[in-house]
Amino acid sequence: MELKESLHQHPSQPRSKNEKQAMVNRLKRIEGQVRGIQKMIEEDRYCVDVLVQISAINAALNKVGFSVTERHIKHCVSDAILSGDGEETIEELMDVMKQFSK
Amino acid sequence: MELKESLHQHPSQPRSKNEKQAMVNRLKRIEGQVRGIQKMIEEDRYCVDVLVQISAINAALNKVGFSVTERHIKHCVSDAILSGDGEETIEELMDVMKQFSK
Amino acid sequence: MELKESLHQHPSQPRSKNEKQAMVNRLKRIEGQVRGIQKMIEEDRYCVDVLVQISAINAALNKVGFSVTERHIKHCVSDAILSGDGEETIEELMDVMKQFSK
Amino acid sequence: MELKESLHQHPSQPRSKNEKQAMVNRLKRIEGQVRGIQKMIEEDRYCVDVLVQISAINAALNKVGFSVTERHIKHCVSDAILSGDGEETIEELMDVMKQFSK
């Protein structure tokens, strides 16, 4: 399912500096977890332990995804609804939710 | 659901050098994608574009997970079945599959 | 994660008769598919064929879920945002999206 | 991803009468839950309550799927491995696991 070109370049209300730093820190931890798996593969660690780590990263990424989604609905989608053209933004949101659920 | 201590330290048949390098390269690409999302957050990129990238990483991680799972079944699980104690290894596999599906 | 008591008893804008019938027909087909699996179990059909049917039902249910979600956002969530109390309704939506993704 | 024609018609070791009845009963409960959602739609119940029910059915179906998968690995896959032609059966298992994860 190809996602249409997104409607905007930027969120209607950019994150504060602290919000940004908190999100970047979460992503840096995930980056470190991915490096950790590389090491497990190099050290021939047991497959089940590798799989447990992969599912931990998936869970961490899903949390980041949900927090981006919540912020998107509270700002971009809400602003579009308040300015009378929510339909397209809601359909864009549904497209990305369907992609996320795969 | 807490996963029991895994039954082994190492896969019954370690990966070849090439297999390892191919897997580490895939993980390095995923690491790069995670860094890419950090940049998108810093540049206040549109939330939907960030979400599309997160779901792309999830998809790439799932592929790595399936290839580790397939290798695990073809080696560790098969060897355990052939040596007559497959029951525990199969239950360990089911536990991690359930964790993965969350 | 326990979902809080939902905020409302009824959608802000009930479905038309046709909309209702279309949705009930989809659910009746899913009901028939579930009965089909009972038959497969009774006839000792091959496990992989049973699993393929179960994942087809999951896919059909997910489609119903997405269409209920889209309608919910276009009506109940949008109406709450327009009347100035979108925050709680958005958080309720996020809770159910997280439950759905398990 | 089209699943290849499954390798067998029947499980290598059919379920006992009790096993079958327990599985059919679980599926009958799921069937009842699907009918319950039809009623919620007809009664214009709040969308979030409908979504909670759909995710409950998904969870029940996933449990049935895991129990069919576990039985399949313990019998059909194990028997194929023990008779020296596990490769194809494992690949068939991986195909259906990938389909399930969508």
Short mmCIF file of C-alpha atoms in Angstrom, two decimals:
data_model
loop_
_atom_site.label_atom_id
_atom_site.label_comp_id
_atom_site.label_asym_id
_atom_site.label_seq_id
_atom_site.Cartn_x
_atom_site.Cartn_y
_atom_site.Cartn_z
CA MET A 1 0.00 0.00 0.00
CA GLU A 2 1.85 3.10 -1.17
CA LEU A 3 1.39 6.05 1.20
CA LYS A 4 0.42 9.24 -0.64
CA GLU A 5 2.86 12.19 -0.44
CA SER A 6 2.32 13.54 3.06
CA LEU A 7 0.28 16.70 3.23
CA HIS A 8 2.81 18.78 5.09
CA GLN A 9 6.53 19.26 5.57
CA HIS A 10 6.45 20.03 9.24
CA PRO A 11 4.28 19.39 12.29
CA SER A 12 1.80 22.20 12.91
CA GLN A 13 3.42 22.76 16.33
CA PRO A 14 7.15 21.84 16.54
CA ARG A 15 8.46 20.04 19.66
CA SER A 16 10.07 22.02 22.48
CA LYS A 17 13.81 21.60 22.98
CA ASN A 18 13.23 19.27 25.95
CA GLU A 19 10.66 17.21 24.09
CA LYS A 20 13.12 16.80 21.23
CA GLN A 21 15.98 15.80 23.52
CA ALA A 22 13.85 13.22 25.30
CA MET A 23 12.80 11.65 21.98
CA VAL A 24 16.35 11.67 20.58
CA ASN A 25 17.61 10.00 23.78
CA ARG A 26 15.03 7.22 23.41
CA LEU A 27 16.14 6.68 19.83
CA LYS A 28 19.83 6.65 20.86
CA ARG A 29 19.04 3.85 23.34
CA ILE A 30 17.34 1.90 20.53
CA GLU A 31 20.38 2.53 18.33
CA GLY A 32 22.54 1.04 21.11
CA GLN A 33 20.26 -2.00 21.35
CA VAL A 34 20.67 -2.61 17.61
CA ARG A 35 24.44 -2.48 18.02
CA GLY A 36 24.03 -4.94 20.90
CA ILE A 37 22.44 -7.44 18.56
CA GLN A 38 25.29 -7.08 16.10
CA LYS A 39 27.63 -8.09 18.95
CA MET A 40 25.42 -11.08 19.86
CA ILE A 41 25.59 -12.30 16.25
CA GLU A 42 29.38 -11.86 16.18
CA GLU A 43 29.68 -13.79 19.46
CA ASP A 44 27.39 -16.63 18.23
CA ARG A 45 24.97 -16.04 21.01
CA TYR A 46 21.97 -18.40 21.29
CA CYS A 47 19.24 -17.58 18.74
CA VAL A 48 16.45 -17.30 21.32
CA ASP A 49 18.42 -14.62 23.23
CA VAL A 50 18.84 -12.69 19.97
CA LEU A 51 15.10 -12.95 19.26
CA VAL A 52 14.24 -11.68 22.75
CA GLN A 53 16.42 -8.60 22.08
CA ILE A 54 14.82 -8.00 18.67
CA SER A 55 11.35 -8.09 20.20
CA ALA A 56 12.52 -5.66 22.92
CA ILE A 57 13.61 -3.22 20.19
CA ASN A 58 10.28 -3.67 18.38
CA ALA A 59 8.47 -2.86 21.62
CA ALA A 60 10.63 0.27 22.20
CA LEU A 61 10.04 1.42 18.60
CA ASN A 62 6.29 0.87 18.96
CA LYS A 63 6.29 3.10 22.03
CA VAL A 64 8.07 5.83 20.08
CA GLY A 65 5.56 5.34 17.29
CA PHE A 66 2.59 5.68 19.61
CA SER A 67 4.00 8.84 21.19
CA VAL A 68 4.57 10.39 17.73
CA THR A 69 1.03 9.35 16.75
CA GLU A 70 -0.53 10.84 19.88
CA ARG A 71 1.31 14.11 19.34
CA HIS A 72 0.28 14.12 15.67
CA ILE A 73 -3.42 13.69 16.55
CA LYS A 74 -3.28 16.29 19.33
CA HIS A 75 -1.65 18.88 17.06
CA CYS A 76 -1.67 18.36 13.29
CA VAL A 77 -4.93 16.37 13.05
CA SER A 78 -6.74 18.53 15.61
CA ASP A 79 -5.61 21.76 13.90
CA ALA A 80 -6.78 20.41 10.53
CA ILE A 81 -10.19 19.49 12.04
CA LEU A 82 -10.51 22.91 13.68
CA SER A 83 -9.72 24.63 10.38
CA GLY A 84 -12.37 22.58 8.63
CA ASP A 85 -10.25 20.24 6.48
CA GLY A 86 -9.81 17.24 8.77
CA GLU A 87 -10.97 14.65 6.22
CA GLU A 88 -7.67 14.33 4.30
CA THR A 89 -5.51 14.44 7.42
CA ILE A 90 -7.61 11.68 9.03
CA GLU A 91 -7.28 9.50 5.92
CA GLU A 92 -3.52 10.11 5.94
CA LEU A 93 -3.49 9.03 9.61
CA MET A 94 -5.45 5.84 8.80
CA ASP A 95 -3.01 4.96 5.96
CA VAL A 96 -0.02 5.18 8.28
CA MET A 97 -1.85 3.24 11.05
CA LYS A 98 -2.53 0.42 8.57
CA GLN A 99 1.13 0.42 7.50
CA PHE A 100 2.16 0.34 11.15
CA SER A 101 0.00 -2.67 11.89
CA LYS A 102 1.78 -4.85 9.30
CA MET B 1 5.19 -13.22 30.25
CA GLU B 2 8.69 -13.86 31.53
CA LEU B 3 10.80 -16.02 29.21
CA LYS B 4 12.57 -18.85 31.09
CA GLU B 5 16.37 -18.84 31.10
CA SER B 6 17.26 -20.04 27.61
CA LEU B 7 18.38 -23.63 27.39
CA HIS B 8 21.72 -22.98 25.73
CA GLN B 9 24.48 -20.40 25.45
CA HIS B 10 25.21 -20.89 21.79
CA PRO B 11 23.49 -22.09 18.60
CA SER B 12 24.10 -25.79 17.92
CA GLN B 13 25.75 -24.82 14.63
CA PRO B 14 27.44 -21.35 14.58
CA ARG B 15 27.04 -19.12 11.49
CA SER B 16 29.73 -19.10 8.80
CA LYS B 17 31.85 -15.93 8.48
CA ASN B 18 29.84 -14.81 5.44
CA GLU B 19 26.50 -15.50 7.11
CA LYS B 20 27.61 -13.44 10.09
CA GLN B 21 28.80 -10.53 7.93
CA ALA B 22 25.53 -10.47 5.97
CA MET B 23 23.50 -10.36 9.20
CA VAL B 24 25.71 -7.66 10.78
CA ASN B 25 25.40 -5.55 7.61
CA ARG B 26 21.60 -5.75 7.77
CA LEU B 27 21.72 -4.65 11.40
CA LYS B 28 24.10 -1.78 10.57
CA ARG B 29 21.57 -0.54 7.98
CA ILE B 30 18.85 -0.65 10.65
CA GLU B 31 21.15 1.23 13.02
CA GLY B 32 21.56 3.90 10.32
CA GLN B 33 17.77 4.10 9.89
CA VAL B 34 17.36 4.72 13.63
CA ARG B 35 19.90 7.54 13.42
CA GLY B 36 17.92 8.87 10.47
CA ILE B 37 14.83 9.20 12.66
CA GLN B 38 16.81 11.11 15.27
CA LYS B 39 17.69 13.60 12.51
CA MET B 40 14.04 13.84 11.41
CA ILE B 41 13.01 14.68 15.00
CA GLU B 42 15.76 17.29 15.28
CA GLU B 43 14.65 18.83 11.95
CA ASP B 44 10.95 18.87 13.00
CA ARG B 45 9.98 16.68 10.10
CA TYR B 46 6.25 15.92 9.63
CA CYS B 47 5.02 13.24 12.05
CA VAL B 48 3.58 10.98 9.33
CA ASP B 49 7.00 10.82 7.60
CA VAL B 50 8.58 9.83 10.92
CA LEU B 51 5.95 7.12 11.42
CA VAL B 52 6.56 5.73 7.93
CA GLN B 53 10.27 5.41 8.79
CA ILE B 54 9.54 3.72 12.12
CA SER B 55 7.33 1.13 10.41
CA ALA B 56 10.09 0.54 7.82
CA ILE B 57 12.52 -0.25 10.65
CA ASN B 58 9.96 -2.55 12.27
CA ALA B 59 9.60 -4.40 8.97
CA ALA B 60 13.39 -4.73 8.58
CA LEU B 61 13.71 -5.99 12.17
CA ASN B 62 10.91 -8.53 11.60
CA LYS B 63 12.80 -9.87 8.58
CA VAL B 64 15.92 -10.30 10.70
CA GLY B 65 13.78 -11.99 13.34
CA PHE B 66 12.30 -14.44 10.86
CA SER B 67 15.69 -15.34 9.46
CA VAL B 68 17.06 -15.97 12.97
CA THR B 69 13.94 -18.04 13.75
CA GLU B 70 14.25 -20.11 10.58
CA ARG B 71 17.93 -20.82 11.28
CA HIS B 72 17.07 -21.71 14.89
CA ILE B 73 14.43 -24.24 13.81
CA LYS B 74 16.67 -25.73 11.10
CA HIS B 75 19.58 -26.22 13.52
CA CYS B 76 18.98 -25.98 17.27
CA VAL B 77 15.34 -27.21 17.29
CA SER B 78 15.98 -29.93 14.69
CA ASP B 79 19.09 -31.16 16.55
CA ALA B 80 17.13 -31.29 19.82
CA ILE B 81 14.33 -33.28 18.12
CA LEU B 82 16.84 -35.68 16.54
CA SER B 83 18.48 -36.25 19.92
CA GLY B 84 15.11 -37.00 21.48
CA ASP B 85 14.59 -33.92 23.69
CA GLY B 86 12.68 -31.60 21.33
CA GLU B 87 9.81 -30.91 23.78
CA GLU B 88 11.57 -28.24 25.84
CA THR B 89 13.20 -26.56 22.84
CA ILE B 90 9.82 -26.36 21.06
CA GLU B 91 8.21 -24.79 24.13
CA GLU B 92 11.08 -22.29 24.31
CA LEU B 93 10.46 -21.47 20.62
CA MET B 94 6.72 -20.97 21.26
CA ASP B 95 7.44 -18.61 24.19
CA VAL B 96 9.64 -16.38 22.04
CA MET B 97 7.14 -16.50 19.14
CA LYS B 98 4.40 -15.27 21.50
CA GLN B 99 6.68 -12.48 22.75
CA PHE B 100 7.48 -11.56 19.17
CA SER B 101 3.82 -11.26 18.23
CA LYS B 102 3.16 -8.55 20.81
CA MET C 1 -3.39 -2.33 30.49
CA GLU C 2 -6.94 -1.79 31.65
CA LEU C 3 -8.94 0.51 29.39
CA LYS C 4 -10.77 3.21 31.37
CA GLU C 5 -14.60 3.21 31.26
CA SER C 6 -15.38 4.62 27.83
CA LEU C 7 -16.50 8.21 27.81
CA HIS C 8 -19.75 7.67 25.99
CA GLN C 9 -22.51 5.13 25.45
CA HIS C 10 -23.11 5.86 21.79
CA PRO C 11 -21.29 7.24 18.77
CA SER C 12 -21.87 10.96 18.31
CA GLN C 13 -23.39 10.20 14.88
CA PRO C 14 -25.09 6.75 14.57
CA ARG C 15 -24.59 4.72 11.35
CA SER C 16 -27.20 4.86 8.59
CA LYS C 17 -29.27 1.72 7.99
CA ASN C 18 -27.17 0.80 4.96
CA GLU C 19 -23.91 1.38 6.78
CA LYS C 20 -25.12 -0.88 9.58
CA GLN C 21 -26.23 -3.62 7.20
CA ALA C 22 -22.89 -3.56 5.36
CA MET C 23 -20.98 -3.88 8.63
CA VAL C 24 -23.23 -6.66 9.97
CA ASN C 25 -22.82 -8.57 6.68
CA ARG C 26 -19.02 -8.39 7.00
CA LEU C 27 -19.25 -9.71 10.54
CA LYS C 28 -21.60 -12.52 9.45
CA ARG C 29 -18.99 -13.60 6.88
CA ILE C 30 -16.35 -13.65 9.64
CA GLU C 31 -18.74 -15.67 11.81
CA GLY C 32 -19.04 -18.17 8.94
CA GLN C 33 -15.25 -18.35 8.62
CA VAL C 34 -14.96 -19.19 12.33
CA ARG C 35 -17.50 -22.00 11.85
CA GLY C 36 -15.40 -23.14 8.88
CA ILE C 37 -12.41 -23.62 11.16
CA GLN C 38 -14.47 -25.67 13.58
CA LYS C 39 -15.24 -28.00 10.65
CA MET C 40 -11.55 -28.18 9.67
CA ILE C 41 -10.66 -29.22 13.22
CA GLU C 42 -13.42 -31.85 13.25
CA GLU C 43 -12.19 -33.19 9.88
CA ASP C 44 -8.53 -33.29 11.05
CA ARG C 45 -7.48 -30.94 8.34
CA TYR C 46 -3.74 -30.16 8.02
CA CYS C 47 -2.58 -27.63 10.64
CA VAL C 48 -1.05 -25.20 8.12
CA ASP C 49 -4.40 -24.93 6.29
CA VAL C 50 -6.11 -24.15 9.62
CA LEU C 51 -3.49 -21.47 10.37
CA VAL C 52 -3.98 -19.87 6.95
CA GLN C 53 -7.72 -19.59 7.70
CA ILE C 54 -7.10 -18.12 11.15
CA SER C 55 -4.84 -15.44 9.69
CA ALA C 56 -7.49 -14.68 7.04
CA ILE C 57 -10.03 -14.07 9.84
CA ASN C 58 -7.53 -11.87 11.69
CA ALA C 59 -7.04 -9.83 8.51
CA ALA C 60 -10.83 -9.47 8.02
CA LEU C 61 -11.28 -8.43 11.66
CA ASN C 62 -8.47 -5.88 11.36
CA LYS C 63 -10.23 -4.35 8.37
CA VAL C 64 -13.44 -4.05 10.40
CA GLY C 65 -11.40 -2.53 13.22
CA PHE C 66 -9.81 0.07 10.95
CA SER C 67 -13.16 1.06 9.48
CA VAL C 68 -14.67 1.47 12.98
CA THR C 69 -11.58 3.49 13.99
CA GLU C 70 -11.79 5.75 10.94
CA ARG C 71 -15.48 6.42 11.57
CA HIS C 72 -14.75 7.08 15.25
CA ILE C 73 -12.08 9.67 14.43
CA LYS C 74 -14.21 11.33 11.74
CA HIS C 75 -17.21 11.66 14.08
CA CYS C 76 -16.73 11.18 17.83
CA VAL C 77 -13.11 12.42 18.05
CA SER C 78 -13.66 15.29 15.61
CA ASP C 79 -16.84 16.40 17.42
CA ALA C 80 -14.99 16.33 20.75
CA ILE C 81 -12.14 18.41 19.28
CA LEU C 82 -14.60 20.91 17.77
CA SER C 83 -16.36 21.26 21.11
CA GLY C 84 -13.06 21.90 22.84
CA ASP C 85 -12.58 18.70 24.86
CA GLY C 86 -10.60 16.56 22.45
CA GLU C 87 -7.82 15.69 24.93
CA GLU C 88 -9.64 12.89 26.77
CA THR C 89 -11.16 11.42 23.63
CA ILE C 90 -7.74 11.34 21.94
CA GLU C 91 -6.21 9.57 24.94
CA GLU C 92 -9.08 7.06 24.90
CA LEU C 93 -8.34 6.48 21.19
CA MET C 94 -4.63 5.93 21.91
CA ASP C 95 -5.44 3.40 24.67
CA VAL C 96 -7.56 1.31 22.30
CA MET C 97 -4.95 1.59 19.49
CA LYS C 98 -2.31 0.21 21.88
CA GLN C 99 -4.61 -2.64 22.87
CA PHE C 100 -5.28 -3.34 19.22
CA SER C 101 -1.59 -3.58 18.39
CA LYS C 102 -1.02 -6.45 20.83
CA MET D 1 3.00 -13.71 -0.48
CA GLU D 2 1.10 -16.72 -1.80
CA LEU D 3 1.43 -19.78 0.40
CA LYS D 4 2.49 -22.88 -1.58
CA GLU D 5 0.00 -25.79 -1.63
CA SER D 6 0.40 -27.36 1.79
CA LEU D 7 2.45 -30.53 1.81
CA HIS D 8 -0.12 -32.76 3.45
CA GLN D 9 -3.87 -33.24 3.75
CA HIS D 10 -3.92 -34.24 7.38
CA PRO D 11 -1.85 -33.80 10.53
CA SER D 12 0.62 -36.65 11.07
CA GLN D 13 -1.13 -37.41 14.38
CA PRO D 14 -4.87 -36.49 14.51
CA ARG D 15 -6.26 -34.88 17.68
CA SER D 16 -7.96 -37.05 20.33
CA LYS D 17 -11.73 -36.65 20.74
CA ASN D 18 -11.26 -34.51 23.86
CA GLU D 19 -8.62 -32.34 22.22
CA LYS D 20 -10.97 -31.74 19.30
CA GLN D 21 -13.93 -30.88 21.55
CA ALA D 22 -11.84 -28.42 23.58
CA MET D 23 -10.69 -26.66 20.39
CA VAL D 24 -14.19 -26.58 18.87
CA ASN D 25 -15.55 -25.11 22.11
CA ARG D 26 -12.97 -22.32 22.01
CA LEU D 27 -13.96 -21.56 18.43
CA LYS D 28 -17.67 -21.58 19.32
CA ARG D 29 -16.98 -18.95 22.00
CA ILE D 30 -15.19 -16.83 19.38
CA GLU D 31 -18.15 -17.31 17.05
CA GLY D 32 -20.41 -16.01 19.83
CA GLN D 33 -18.13 -13.00 20.34
CA VAL D 34 -18.41 -12.14 16.63
CA ARG D 35 -22.20 -12.28 16.90
CA GLY D 36 -21.89 -10.03 19.95
CA ILE D 37 -20.22 -7.37 17.83
CA GLN D 38 -23.00 -7.57 15.26
CA LYS D 39 -25.41 -6.76 18.08
CA MET D 40 -23.25 -3.83 19.26
CA ILE D 41 -23.30 -2.38 15.73
CA GLU D 42 -27.08 -2.81 15.51
CA GLU D 43 -27.49 -1.10 18.90
CA ASP D 44 -25.17 1.80 17.92
CA ARG D 45 -22.82 1.03 20.74
CA TYR D 46 -19.85 3.40 21.26
CA CYS D 47 -17.04 2.72 18.76
CA VAL D 48 -14.34 2.28 21.41
CA ASP D 49 -16.37 -0.50 23.08
CA VAL D 50 -16.69 -2.23 19.69
CA LEU D 51 -12.92 -1.92 19.14
CA VAL D 52 -12.19 -3.41 22.56
CA GLN D 53 -14.33 -6.43 21.63
CA ILE D 54 -12.62 -6.82 18.25
CA SER D 55 -9.19 -6.83 19.90
CA ALA D 56 -10.45 -9.43 22.41
CA ILE D 57 -11.46 -11.70 19.51
CA ASN D 58 -8.07 -11.13 17.84
CA ALA D 59 -6.36 -12.16 21.08
CA ALA D 60 -8.53 -15.32 21.39
CA LEU D 61 -7.83 -16.23 17.75
CA ASN D 62 -4.08 -15.71 18.26
CA LYS D 63 -4.19 -18.14 21.19
CA VAL D 64 -5.91 -20.73 19.01
CA GLY D 65 -3.28 -20.06 16.33
CA PHE D 66 -0.41 -20.58 18.74
CA SER D 67 -1.87 -23.81 20.06
CA VAL D 68 -2.33 -25.14 16.50
CA THR D 69 1.25 -24.04 15.71
CA GLU D 70 2.69 -25.73 18.79
CA ARG D 71 0.87 -28.97 17.99
CA HIS D 72 2.03 -28.74 14.37
CA ILE D 73 5.70 -28.37 15.40
CA LYS D 74 5.46 -31.15 18.01
CA HIS D 75 3.93 -33.60 15.51
CA CYS D 76 4.06 -32.84 11.79
CA VAL D 77 7.34 -30.84 11.79
CA SER D 78 9.05 -33.16 14.27
CA ASP D 79 7.97 -36.27 12.32
CA ALA D 80 9.28 -34.72 9.09
CA ILE D 81 12.61 -33.90 10.76
CA LEU D 82 12.88 -37.42 12.20
CA SER D 83 12.20 -38.92 8.77
CA GLY D 84 14.92 -36.75 7.24
CA ASP D 85 12.84 -34.30 5.17
CA GLY D 86 12.33 -31.45 7.64
CA GLU D 87 13.60 -28.71 5.28
CA GLU D 88 10.38 -28.27 3.29
CA THR D 89 8.11 -28.56 6.30
CA ILE D 90 10.14 -25.91 8.16
CA GLU D 91 9.93 -23.56 5.18
CA GLU D 92 6.16 -24.14 5.05
CA LEU D 93 6.00 -23.29 8.77
CA MET D 94 7.98 -20.07 8.23
CA ASP D 95 5.66 -19.00 5.37
CA VAL D 96 2.60 -19.35 7.57
CA MET D 97 4.32 -17.60 10.51
CA LYS D 98 5.08 -14.63 8.23
CA GLN D 99 1.47 -14.55 7.04
CA PHE D 100 0.30 -14.69 10.65
CA SER D 101 2.44 -11.74 11.65
CA LYS D 102 0.76 -9.40 9.15
#
